[in-house]
Structures are given as C-alpha cells and as structure tokens.
Amino acid sequence: MSFLQIAQLQKSFGQTRVVKDFNLDIERGEFISLLGPSGCGKTTVLRMIAGFETPTAGVIRIGEQDVTALRPNQRNVGMVFQSYALFPNLTVAQNVAFGLRVTGMSKSARKERVAEMLDLIGLGAFGPRYPFQLSGGQQQRVALARALAVQPQVLLLDEPLSALDAQIRISLRDEIREIQRRLGITTVFVTHDQEEALSISDRVVVMSGGIVQQVGAPYDIYSTPANRFVAEFVGRLNLIDGQVLAPADGRVRIGEAEVTLGRALTPGTVPLALRPEAIRLGADSGREITFTGPVENVHFLGSVIRIETRWGGAPILLDTFNRIDQPPPKIGSDVACSVAARDLIVLDS
C-alpha cells in the first residue's frame, strides 16, 4: 500500500472549483513535485495535505490513517513556506526548537536535536544568531531544519526557493534533495519552475486548471508528454503541422518531406512537436528528414547555441552545443537541418 494516498480530492471556493478529482499514490521516501502555472491548484493540494485547507470532497491518508478531517497539529507533517516564516524575535536555535517545545520534549533532548538539525543544514555555529543576521538561503535552511526537527512523516515544501537568487536556488535545491535522500522522508514539493521539478524529483505531477494532466518520471514527462499542455509547459517546443497521408501506419507529410510515425492517426492534419535539441544542424543520412531554412536569429547561451530558422513556413528553434571548431551560422544564411522520425511527438488534445 502507498504511504501517502490522495483520492478524488476536490476543493471549491464558493462556486469556483480549484482542485478537481486529484488522485495520487506516493510511496514512502519518494520525492514528488507538483508542477504547474500560478492558479493551477498545486498549493491548494499541498495545504489540504497539511490540514490548512479542508477538502470539499476526497480522502487523504498517511500510512493507513485517514487524516482528512484532522487539524494541522494532529498530522505528523512538516511544512516549509516560500516566505521562510521564521520568528524574528527568536534565535536560530529557538526557531528550530519551537516545534519540539510544543511536543513537550525535555530541554536537554531539544538542545541535542537542534544541534543535530543545524549540523545537518551546515549551520552548526549559527544557533545564537537571529533571522535578520542571515542571508535568504540561510533563513530557508533554518526553516527546513525547523520542519525536520519534529521528525515528520511527510515533508511539504511550498515554492521554498522562489525568493532566492538563481545561483543560491540551484545550490539549495541540491542540498534539499540530498537531505531528503539521507533521511528517506516522503516529500511533496510545489513549484512553477520546470527545471527545479525535473532536476530533483522521482516523479512530477503536472497540473493545469485544478486537473492532473500527467504523472511520471522527469524523463517521461519531458520526452513523452501526455498532451499539448504538458508538451508546451515543460521545456521549449517547436510546433509543426503534419498532413496525414496514411492514417493506419501514421504516414505524414511535413513541408516537402514524408515520414512514417509508426502509430495510427486520425485523417487530416496532426499537430506535432519537436524539441530544439532533437534537430541536428547539417544533413545526416541516418535521419529520415532533411530540410533547409534561413537563419533568422542566433542566441549564444554559453554551452548551447540556439538558432531560429523555419521549416515549411513554421518558426523553428534549434539547439546545438557550442564548439570552438564550429562557429554558429551567420544570420541571413541558409542551414541544412535533419530530424529523426522517432523524435517527433504526436500531440493529443
């Protein structure tokens, strides 16, 4: 049986349904990310797991216990907020010890646990300091230590990195993942940042309009999106129309090229997607499709060079690695590009 079970969860505010039939089974020790745009319902799901919102319908179980109607302090969960939510009048050590004091733990045991948590987050010497004496990244580490100090069954993270600078955000997300693996704690992480979700999750839940669009491992979410929304929201994407020539075996025409996709299609026009990195610069005899397009723009992104061109009238982004021996093409020149049929993604509605 799954450790955290969420079944047919719904939430309405007045006449507005913000979460619609949310279902998810999470294994013990799994790291799950809820990913989606603002207003998609991901934070509302997190708050219902925490007990800060009461579901309109549905069931939440932790272990084998139904916690749907329990208050937050009756659920063994820890939550880290985007705004840190540290007590400014308490020291770092006192902030971490706050939840332990509420549980009635002895003073000596609290002191030992606080020291353990501060060592875990790399702030062992920062106990006497106050929150205003810490950087944003350090404050978020303290918030994480406070949530973990009570040894929760489930750790909930509500966009904890969004207020931090880019470099600190990358470093801290790696630290959070390492700590989570070390402790083996079941974790639900809310973010609108696709890179965050893909880089640290065991599975990603993509949401839109209160509905789960797809659940899967990061590789599957990116490589085989379930529908157009997932394909467009997760990563950069080229959208191409293919004219279906043979519906049974999926033969289509794209521009001047014809290719077989190996799956049945509906007659007419089929929407296709292609990731920028799937397009090879230059002709490649091992790929079924070759086209030539004008270079309309070139973006230098460090290790990657992004080229804007066109295929059959449609705008195309092409990503290629930066190589010292191969400078990027000039704007206004024509470039040959090649595509493998296996990299074309059929977009279902």
mmCIF file with all atom_site columns, N, CA, C and O in Angstrom, residues 308-344:
data_model
loop_
_atom_site.group_PDB
_atom_site.id
_atom_site.type_symbol
_atom_site.label_atom_id
_atom_site.label_alt_id
_atom_site.label_comp_id
_atom_site.label_asym_id
_atom_site.label_entity_id
_atom_site.label_seq_id
_atom_site.pdbx_PDB_ins_code
_atom_site.Cartn_x
_atom_site.Cartn_y
_atom_site.Cartn_z
_atom_site.occupancy
_atom_site.B_iso_or_equiv
_atom_site.pdbx_formal_charge
_atom_site.auth_seq_id
_atom_site.auth_comp_id
_atom_site.auth_asym_id
_atom_site.auth_atom_id
_atom_site.pdbx_PDB_model_num
ATOM 1   N N  . GLU A 1 308 ? 17.338 30.302 -34.589 1.00 0.00 ? 308 GLU A N  1
ATOM 2   C CA . GLU A 1 308 ? 15.971 30.454 -35.073 1.00 0.00 ? 308 GLU A CA 1
ATOM 3   C C  . GLU A 1 308 ? 15.962 30.295 -36.586 1.00 0.00 ? 308 GLU A C  1
ATOM 4   O O  . GLU A 1 308 ? 16.677 31.012 -37.289 1.00 0.00 ? 308 GLU A O  1
ATOM 5   N N  . THR A 1 309 ? 15.159 29.351 -37.082 1.00 0.00 ? 309 THR A N  1
ATOM 6   C CA . THR A 1 309 ? 15.039 29.149 -38.520 1.00 0.00 ? 309 THR A CA 1
ATOM 7   C C  . THR A 1 309 ? 13.579 28.839 -38.845 1.00 0.00 ? 309 THR A C  1
ATOM 8   O O  . THR A 1 309 ? 12.694 29.082 -38.025 1.00 0.00 ? 309 THR A O  1
ATOM 9   N N  . ARG A 1 310 ? 13.328 28.291 -40.042 1.00 0.00 ? 310 ARG A N  1
ATOM 10  C CA . ARG A 1 310 ? 11.955 27.947 -40.431 1.00 0.00 ? 310 ARG A CA 1
ATOM 11  C C  . ARG A 1 310 ? 11.943 26.623 -41.171 1.00 0.00 ? 310 ARG A C  1
ATOM 12  O O  . ARG A 1 310 ? 12.888 26.281 -41.875 1.00 0.00 ? 310 ARG A O  1
ATOM 13  N N  . TRP A 1 311 ? 10.826 25.907 -41.002 1.00 0.00 ? 311 TRP A N  1
ATOM 14  C CA . TRP A 1 311 ? 10.620 24.635 -41.691 1.00 0.00 ? 311 TRP A CA 1
ATOM 15  C C  . TRP A 1 311 ? 9.179  24.606 -42.187 1.00 0.00 ? 311 TRP A C  1
ATOM 16  O O  . TRP A 1 311 ? 8.249  24.631 -41.405 1.00 0.00 ? 311 TRP A O  1
ATOM 17  N N  . GLY A 1 312 ? 9.028  24.595 -43.494 1.00 0.00 ? 312 GLY A N  1
ATOM 18  C CA . GLY A 1 312 ? 7.685  24.590 -44.070 1.00 0.00 ? 312 GLY A CA 1
ATOM 19  C C  . GLY A 1 312 ? 6.872  25.797 -43.664 1.00 0.00 ? 312 GLY A C  1
ATOM 20  O O  . GLY A 1 312 ? 5.657  25.709 -43.498 1.00 0.00 ? 312 GLY A O  1
ATOM 21  N N  . GLY A 1 313 ? 7.519  26.915 -43.437 1.00 0.00 ? 313 GLY A N  1
ATOM 22  C CA . GLY A 1 313 ? 6.832  28.146 -43.051 1.00 0.00 ? 313 GLY A CA 1
ATOM 23  C C  . GLY A 1 313 ? 6.669  28.307 -41.550 1.00 0.00 ? 313 GLY A C  1
ATOM 24  O O  . GLY A 1 313 ? 6.319  29.391 -41.077 1.00 0.00 ? 313 GLY A O  1
ATOM 25  N N  . ALA A 1 314 ? 6.905  27.264 -40.776 1.00 0.00 ? 314 ALA A N  1
ATOM 26  C CA . ALA A 1 314 ? 6.745  27.329 -39.322 1.00 0.00 ? 314 ALA A CA 1
ATOM 27  C C  . ALA A 1 314 ? 8.054  27.744 -38.657 1.00 0.00 ? 314 ALA A C  1
ATOM 28  O O  . ALA A 1 314 ? 9.127  27.280 -39.057 1.00 0.00 ? 314 ALA A O  1
ATOM 29  N N  . PRO A 1 315 ? 8.010  28.622 -37.638 1.00 0.00 ? 315 PRO A N  1
ATOM 30  C CA . PRO A 1 315 ? 9.233  29.014 -36.927 1.00 0.00 ? 315 PRO A CA 1
ATOM 31  C C  . PRO A 1 315 ? 9.803  27.819 -36.160 1.00 0.00 ? 315 PRO A C  1
ATOM 32  O O  . PRO A 1 315 ? 9.066  27.040 -35.562 1.00 0.00 ? 315 PRO A O  1
ATOM 33  N N  . ILE A 1 316 ? 11.117 27.676 -36.182 1.00 0.00 ? 316 ILE A N  1
ATOM 34  C CA . ILE A 1 316 ? 11.786 26.529 -35.575 1.00 0.00 ? 316 ILE A CA 1
ATOM 35  C C  . ILE A 1 316 ? 12.952 27.020 -34.712 1.00 0.00 ? 316 ILE A C  1
ATOM 36  O O  . ILE A 1 316 ? 13.730 27.875 -35.138 1.00 0.00 ? 316 ILE A O  1
ATOM 37  N N  . LEU A 1 317 ? 13.049 26.471 -33.501 1.00 0.00 ? 317 LEU A N  1
ATOM 38  C CA . LEU A 1 317 ? 14.214 26.673 -32.646 1.00 0.00 ? 317 LEU A CA 1
ATOM 39  C C  . LEU A 1 317 ? 15.080 25.427 -32.708 1.00 0.00 ? 317 LEU A C  1
ATOM 40  O O  . LEU A 1 317 ? 14.581 24.300 -32.585 1.00 0.00 ? 317 LEU A O  1
ATOM 41  N N  . LEU A 1 318 ? 16.368 25.625 -32.870 1.00 0.00 ? 318 LEU A N  1
ATOM 42  C CA . LEU A 1 318 ? 17.324 24.525 -32.958 1.00 0.00 ? 318 LEU A CA 1
ATOM 43  C C  . LEU A 1 318 ? 18.430 24.780 -31.939 1.00 0.00 ? 318 LEU A C  1
ATOM 44  O O  . LEU A 1 318 ? 19.027 25.853 -31.936 1.00 0.00 ? 318 LEU A O  1
ATOM 45  N N  . ASP A 1 319 ? 18.683 23.818 -31.061 1.00 0.00 ? 319 ASP A N  1
ATOM 46  C CA . ASP A 1 319 ? 19.754 23.943 -30.075 1.00 0.00 ? 319 ASP A CA 1
ATOM 47  C C  . ASP A 1 319 ? 20.928 23.056 -30.466 1.00 0.00 ? 319 ASP A C  1
ATOM 48  O O  . ASP A 1 319 ? 20.746 21.864 -30.755 1.00 0.00 ? 319 ASP A O  1
ATOM 49  N N  . THR A 1 320 ? 22.120 23.637 -30.462 1.00 0.00 ? 320 THR A N  1
ATOM 50  C CA . THR A 1 320 ? 23.328 22.869 -30.762 1.00 0.00 ? 320 THR A CA 1
ATOM 51  C C  . THR A 1 320 ? 24.406 23.243 -29.753 1.00 0.00 ? 320 THR A C  1
ATOM 52  O O  . THR A 1 320 ? 24.427 24.364 -29.231 1.00 0.00 ? 320 THR A O  1
ATOM 53  N N  . PHE A 1 321 ? 25.286 22.303 -29.437 1.00 0.00 ? 321 PHE A N  1
ATOM 54  C CA . PHE A 1 321 ? 26.350 22.583 -28.478 1.00 0.00 ? 321 PHE A CA 1
ATOM 55  C C  . PHE A 1 321 ? 27.343 23.591 -29.051 1.00 0.00 ? 321 PHE A C  1
ATOM 56  O O  . PHE A 1 321 ? 27.646 23.579 -30.249 1.00 0.00 ? 321 PHE A O  1
ATOM 57  N N  . ASN A 1 322 ? 27.826 24.461 -28.191 1.00 0.00 ? 322 ASN A N  1
ATOM 58  C CA . ASN A 1 322 ? 28.860 25.416 -28.572 1.00 0.00 ? 322 ASN A CA 1
ATOM 59  C C  . ASN A 1 322 ? 30.192 24.676 -28.741 1.00 0.00 ? 322 ASN A C  1
ATOM 60  O O  . ASN A 1 322 ? 30.668 24.008 -27.822 1.00 0.00 ? 322 ASN A O  1
ATOM 61  N N  . ARG A 1 323 ? 30.769 24.778 -29.916 1.00 0.00 ? 323 ARG A N  1
ATOM 62  C CA . ARG A 1 323 ? 32.050 24.122 -30.200 1.00 0.00 ? 323 ARG A CA 1
ATOM 63  C C  . ARG A 1 323 ? 33.029 25.151 -30.750 1.00 0.00 ? 323 ARG A C  1
ATOM 64  O O  . ARG A 1 323 ? 32.696 25.942 -31.638 1.00 0.00 ? 323 ARG A O  1
ATOM 65  N N  . ILE A 1 324 ? 34.257 25.125 -30.220 1.00 0.00 ? 324 ILE A N  1
ATOM 66  C CA . ILE A 1 324 ? 35.275 26.093 -30.647 1.00 0.00 ? 324 ILE A CA 1
ATOM 67  C C  . ILE A 1 324 ? 35.593 25.943 -32.128 1.00 0.00 ? 324 ILE A C  1
ATOM 68  O O  . ILE A 1 324 ? 35.849 26.927 -32.835 1.00 0.00 ? 324 ILE A O  1
ATOM 69  N N  . ASP A 1 325 ? 35.552 24.694 -32.624 1.00 0.00 ? 325 ASP A N  1
ATOM 70  C CA . ASP A 1 325 ? 35.920 24.451 -34.022 1.00 0.00 ? 325 ASP A CA 1
ATOM 71  C C  . ASP A 1 325 ? 34.748 24.630 -34.987 1.00 0.00 ? 325 ASP A C  1
ATOM 72  O O  . ASP A 1 325 ? 34.889 24.401 -36.181 1.00 0.00 ? 325 ASP A O  1
ATOM 73  N N  . GLN A 1 326 ? 33.584 25.022 -34.460 1.00 0.00 ? 326 GLN A N  1
ATOM 74  C CA . GLN A 1 326 ? 32.418 25.180 -35.336 1.00 0.00 ? 326 GLN A CA 1
ATOM 75  C C  . GLN A 1 326 ? 31.627 26.407 -34.903 1.00 0.00 ? 326 GLN A C  1
ATOM 76  O O  . GLN A 1 326 ? 30.703 26.309 -34.099 1.00 0.00 ? 326 GLN A O  1
ATOM 77  N N  . PRO A 1 327 ? 31.970 27.594 -35.423 1.00 0.00 ? 327 PRO A N  1
ATOM 78  C CA . PRO A 1 327 ? 31.253 28.815 -35.052 1.00 0.00 ? 327 PRO A CA 1
ATOM 79  C C  . PRO A 1 327 ? 29.804 28.752 -35.530 1.00 0.00 ? 327 PRO A C  1
ATOM 80  O O  . PRO A 1 327 ? 29.479 28.033 -36.475 1.00 0.00 ? 327 PRO A O  1
ATOM 81  N N  . PRO A 1 328 ? 28.904 29.473 -34.864 1.00 0.00 ? 328 PRO A N  1
ATOM 82  C CA . PRO A 1 328 ? 27.486 29.445 -35.268 1.00 0.00 ? 328 PRO A CA 1
ATOM 83  C C  . PRO A 1 328 ? 27.290 30.047 -36.651 1.00 0.00 ? 328 PRO A C  1
ATOM 84  O O  . PRO A 1 328 ? 28.092 30.869 -37.100 1.00 0.00 ? 328 PRO A O  1
ATOM 85  N N  . PRO A 1 329 ? 26.231 29.646 -37.347 1.00 0.00 ? 329 PRO A N  1
ATOM 86  C CA . PRO A 1 329 ? 25.971 30.200 -38.685 1.00 0.00 ? 329 PRO A CA 1
ATOM 87  C C  . PRO A 1 329 ? 25.612 31.677 -38.614 1.00 0.00 ? 329 PRO A C  1
ATOM 88  O O  . PRO A 1 329 ? 25.166 32.176 -37.588 1.00 0.00 ? 329 PRO A O  1
ATOM 89  N N  . LYS A 1 330 ? 25.823 32.358 -39.705 1.00 0.00 ? 330 LYS A N  1
ATOM 90  C CA . LYS A 1 330 ? 25.538 33.786 -39.776 1.00 0.00 ? 330 LYS A CA 1
ATOM 91  C C  . LYS A 1 330 ? 24.048 34.024 -40.013 1.00 0.00 ? 330 LYS A C  1
ATOM 92  O O  . LYS A 1 330 ? 23.380 33.273 -40.734 1.00 0.00 ? 330 LYS A O  1
ATOM 93  N N  . ILE A 1 331 ? 23.530 35.086 -39.396 1.00 0.00 ? 331 ILE A N  1
ATOM 94  C CA . ILE A 1 331 ? 22.140 35.474 -39.652 1.00 0.00 ? 331 ILE A CA 1
ATOM 95  C C  . ILE A 1 331 ? 21.983 35.820 -41.128 1.00 0.00 ? 331 ILE A C  1
ATOM 96  O O  . ILE A 1 331 ? 22.805 36.543 -41.702 1.00 0.00 ? 331 ILE A O  1
ATOM 97  N N  . GLY A 1 332 ? 20.949 35.304 -41.756 1.00 0.00 ? 332 GLY A N  1
ATOM 98  C CA . GLY A 1 332 ? 20.704 35.530 -43.170 1.00 0.00 ? 332 GLY A CA 1
ATOM 99  C C  . GLY A 1 332 ? 21.169 34.394 -44.053 1.00 0.00 ? 332 GLY A C  1
ATOM 100 O O  . GLY A 1 332 ? 20.756 34.299 -45.214 1.00 0.00 ? 332 GLY A O  1
ATOM 101 N N  . SER A 1 333 ? 22.024 33.520 -43.521 1.00 0.00 ? 333 SER A N  1
ATOM 102 C CA . SER A 1 333 ? 22.466 32.368 -44.308 1.00 0.00 ? 333 SER A CA 1
ATOM 103 C C  . SER A 1 333 ? 21.417 31.261 -44.229 1.00 0.00 ? 333 SER A C  1
ATOM 104 O O  . SER A 1 333 ? 20.493 31.302 -43.421 1.00 0.00 ? 333 SER A O  1
ATOM 105 N N  . ASP A 1 334 ? 21.560 30.258 -45.088 1.00 0.00 ? 334 ASP A N  1
ATOM 106 C CA . ASP A 1 334 ? 20.691 29.091 -45.064 1.00 0.00 ? 334 ASP A CA 1
ATOM 107 C C  . ASP A 1 334 ? 21.440 27.928 -44.408 1.00 0.00 ? 334 ASP A C  1
ATOM 108 O O  . ASP A 1 334 ? 22.646 27.752 -44.615 1.00 0.00 ? 334 ASP A O  1
ATOM 109 N N  . VAL A 1 335 ? 20.704 27.145 -43.611 1.00 0.00 ? 335 VAL A N  1
ATOM 110 C CA . VAL A 1 335 ? 21.323 25.987 -42.956 1.00 0.00 ? 335 VAL A CA 1
ATOM 111 C C  . VAL A 1 335 ? 20.516 24.730 -43.261 1.00 0.00 ? 335 VAL A C  1
ATOM 112 O O  . VAL A 1 335 ? 19.287 24.769 -43.372 1.00 0.00 ? 335 VAL A O  1
ATOM 113 N N  . ALA A 1 336 ? 21.235 23.628 -43.428 1.00 0.00 ? 336 ALA A N  1
ATOM 114 C CA . ALA A 1 336 ? 20.577 22.323 -43.561 1.00 0.00 ? 336 ALA A CA 1
ATOM 115 C C  . ALA A 1 336 ? 20.382 21.745 -42.162 1.00 0.00 ? 336 ALA A C  1
ATOM 116 O O  . ALA A 1 336 ? 21.247 21.858 -41.297 1.00 0.00 ? 336 ALA A O  1
ATOM 117 N N  . CYS A 1 337 ? 19.225 21.134 -41.945 1.00 0.00 ? 337 CYS A N  1
ATOM 118 C CA . CYS A 1 337 ? 18.892 20.538 -40.651 1.00 0.00 ? 337 CYS A CA 1
ATOM 119 C C  . CYS A 1 337 ? 18.319 19.145 -40.896 1.00 0.00 ? 337 CYS A C  1
ATOM 120 O O  . CYS A 1 337 ? 17.713 18.882 -41.945 1.00 0.00 ? 337 CYS A O  1
ATOM 121 N N  . SER A 1 338 ? 18.507 18.250 -39.936 1.00 0.00 ? 338 SER A N  1
ATOM 122 C CA . SER A 1 338 ? 17.975 16.896 -40.081 1.00 0.00 ? 338 SER A CA 1
ATOM 123 C C  . SER A 1 338 ? 17.243 16.485 -38.812 1.00 0.00 ? 338 SER A C  1
ATOM 124 O O  . SER A 1 338 ? 17.587 16.899 -37.703 1.00 0.00 ? 338 SER A O  1
ATOM 125 N N  . VAL A 1 339 ? 16.209 15.659 -39.027 1.00 0.00 ? 339 VAL A N  1
ATOM 126 C CA . VAL A 1 339 ? 15.313 15.252 -37.940 1.00 0.00 ? 339 VAL A CA 1
ATOM 127 C C  . VAL A 1 339 ? 15.052 13.759 -38.051 1.00 0.00 ? 339 VAL A C  1
ATOM 128 O O  . VAL A 1 339 ? 14.816 13.237 -39.157 1.00 0.00 ? 339 VAL A O  1
ATOM 129 N N  . ALA A 1 340 ? 15.067 13.063 -36.931 1.00 0.00 ? 340 ALA A N  1
ATOM 130 C CA . ALA A 1 340 ? 14.700 11.647 -36.896 1.00 0.00 ? 340 ALA A CA 1
ATOM 131 C C  . ALA A 1 340 ? 13.221 11.520 -36.588 1.00 0.00 ? 340 ALA A C  1
ATOM 132 O O  . ALA A 1 340 ? 12.676 12.255 -35.745 1.00 0.00 ? 340 ALA A O  1
ATOM 133 N N  . ALA A 1 341 ? 12.543 10.599 -37.261 1.00 0.00 ? 341 ALA A N  1
ATOM 134 C CA . ALA A 1 341 ? 11.100 10.423 -37.075 1.00 0.00 ? 341 ALA A CA 1
ATOM 135 C C  . ALA A 1 341 ? 10.764 10.103 -35.616 1.00 0.00 ? 341 ALA A C  1
ATOM 136 O O  . ALA A 1 341 ? 9.723  10.514 -35.108 1.00 0.00 ? 341 ALA A O  1
ATOM 137 N N  . ARG A 1 342 ? 11.647 9.377  -34.919 1.00 0.00 ? 342 ARG A N  1
ATOM 138 C CA . ARG A 1 342 ? 11.365 8.977  -33.531 1.00 0.00 ? 342 ARG A CA 1
ATOM 139 C C  . ARG A 1 342 ? 11.268 10.174 -32.577 1.00 0.00 ? 342 ARG A C  1
ATOM 140 O O  . ARG A 1 342 ? 10.695 10.061 -31.480 1.00 0.00 ? 342 ARG A O  1
ATOM 141 N N  . ASP A 1 343 ? 11.826 11.323 -33.008 1.00 0.00 ? 343 ASP A N  1
ATOM 142 C CA . ASP A 1 343 ? 11.823 12.492 -32.141 1.00 0.00 ? 343 ASP A CA 1
ATOM 143 C C  . ASP A 1 343 ? 10.579 13.361 -32.319 1.00 0.00 ? 343 ASP A C  1
ATOM 144 O O  . ASP A 1 343 ? 10.391 14.324 -31.563 1.00 0.00 ? 343 ASP A O  1
ATOM 145 N N  . LEU A 1 344 ? 9.750  13.064 -33.293 1.00 0.00 ? 344 LEU A N  1
ATOM 146 C CA . LEU A 1 344 ? 8.513  13.807 -33.494 1.00 0.00 ? 344 LEU A CA 1
ATOM 147 C C  . LEU A 1 344 ? 7.460  13.319 -32.504 1.00 0.00 ? 344 LEU A C  1
ATOM 148 O O  . LEU A 1 344 ? 7.183  12.133 -32.404 1.00 0.00 ? 344 LEU A O  1
#
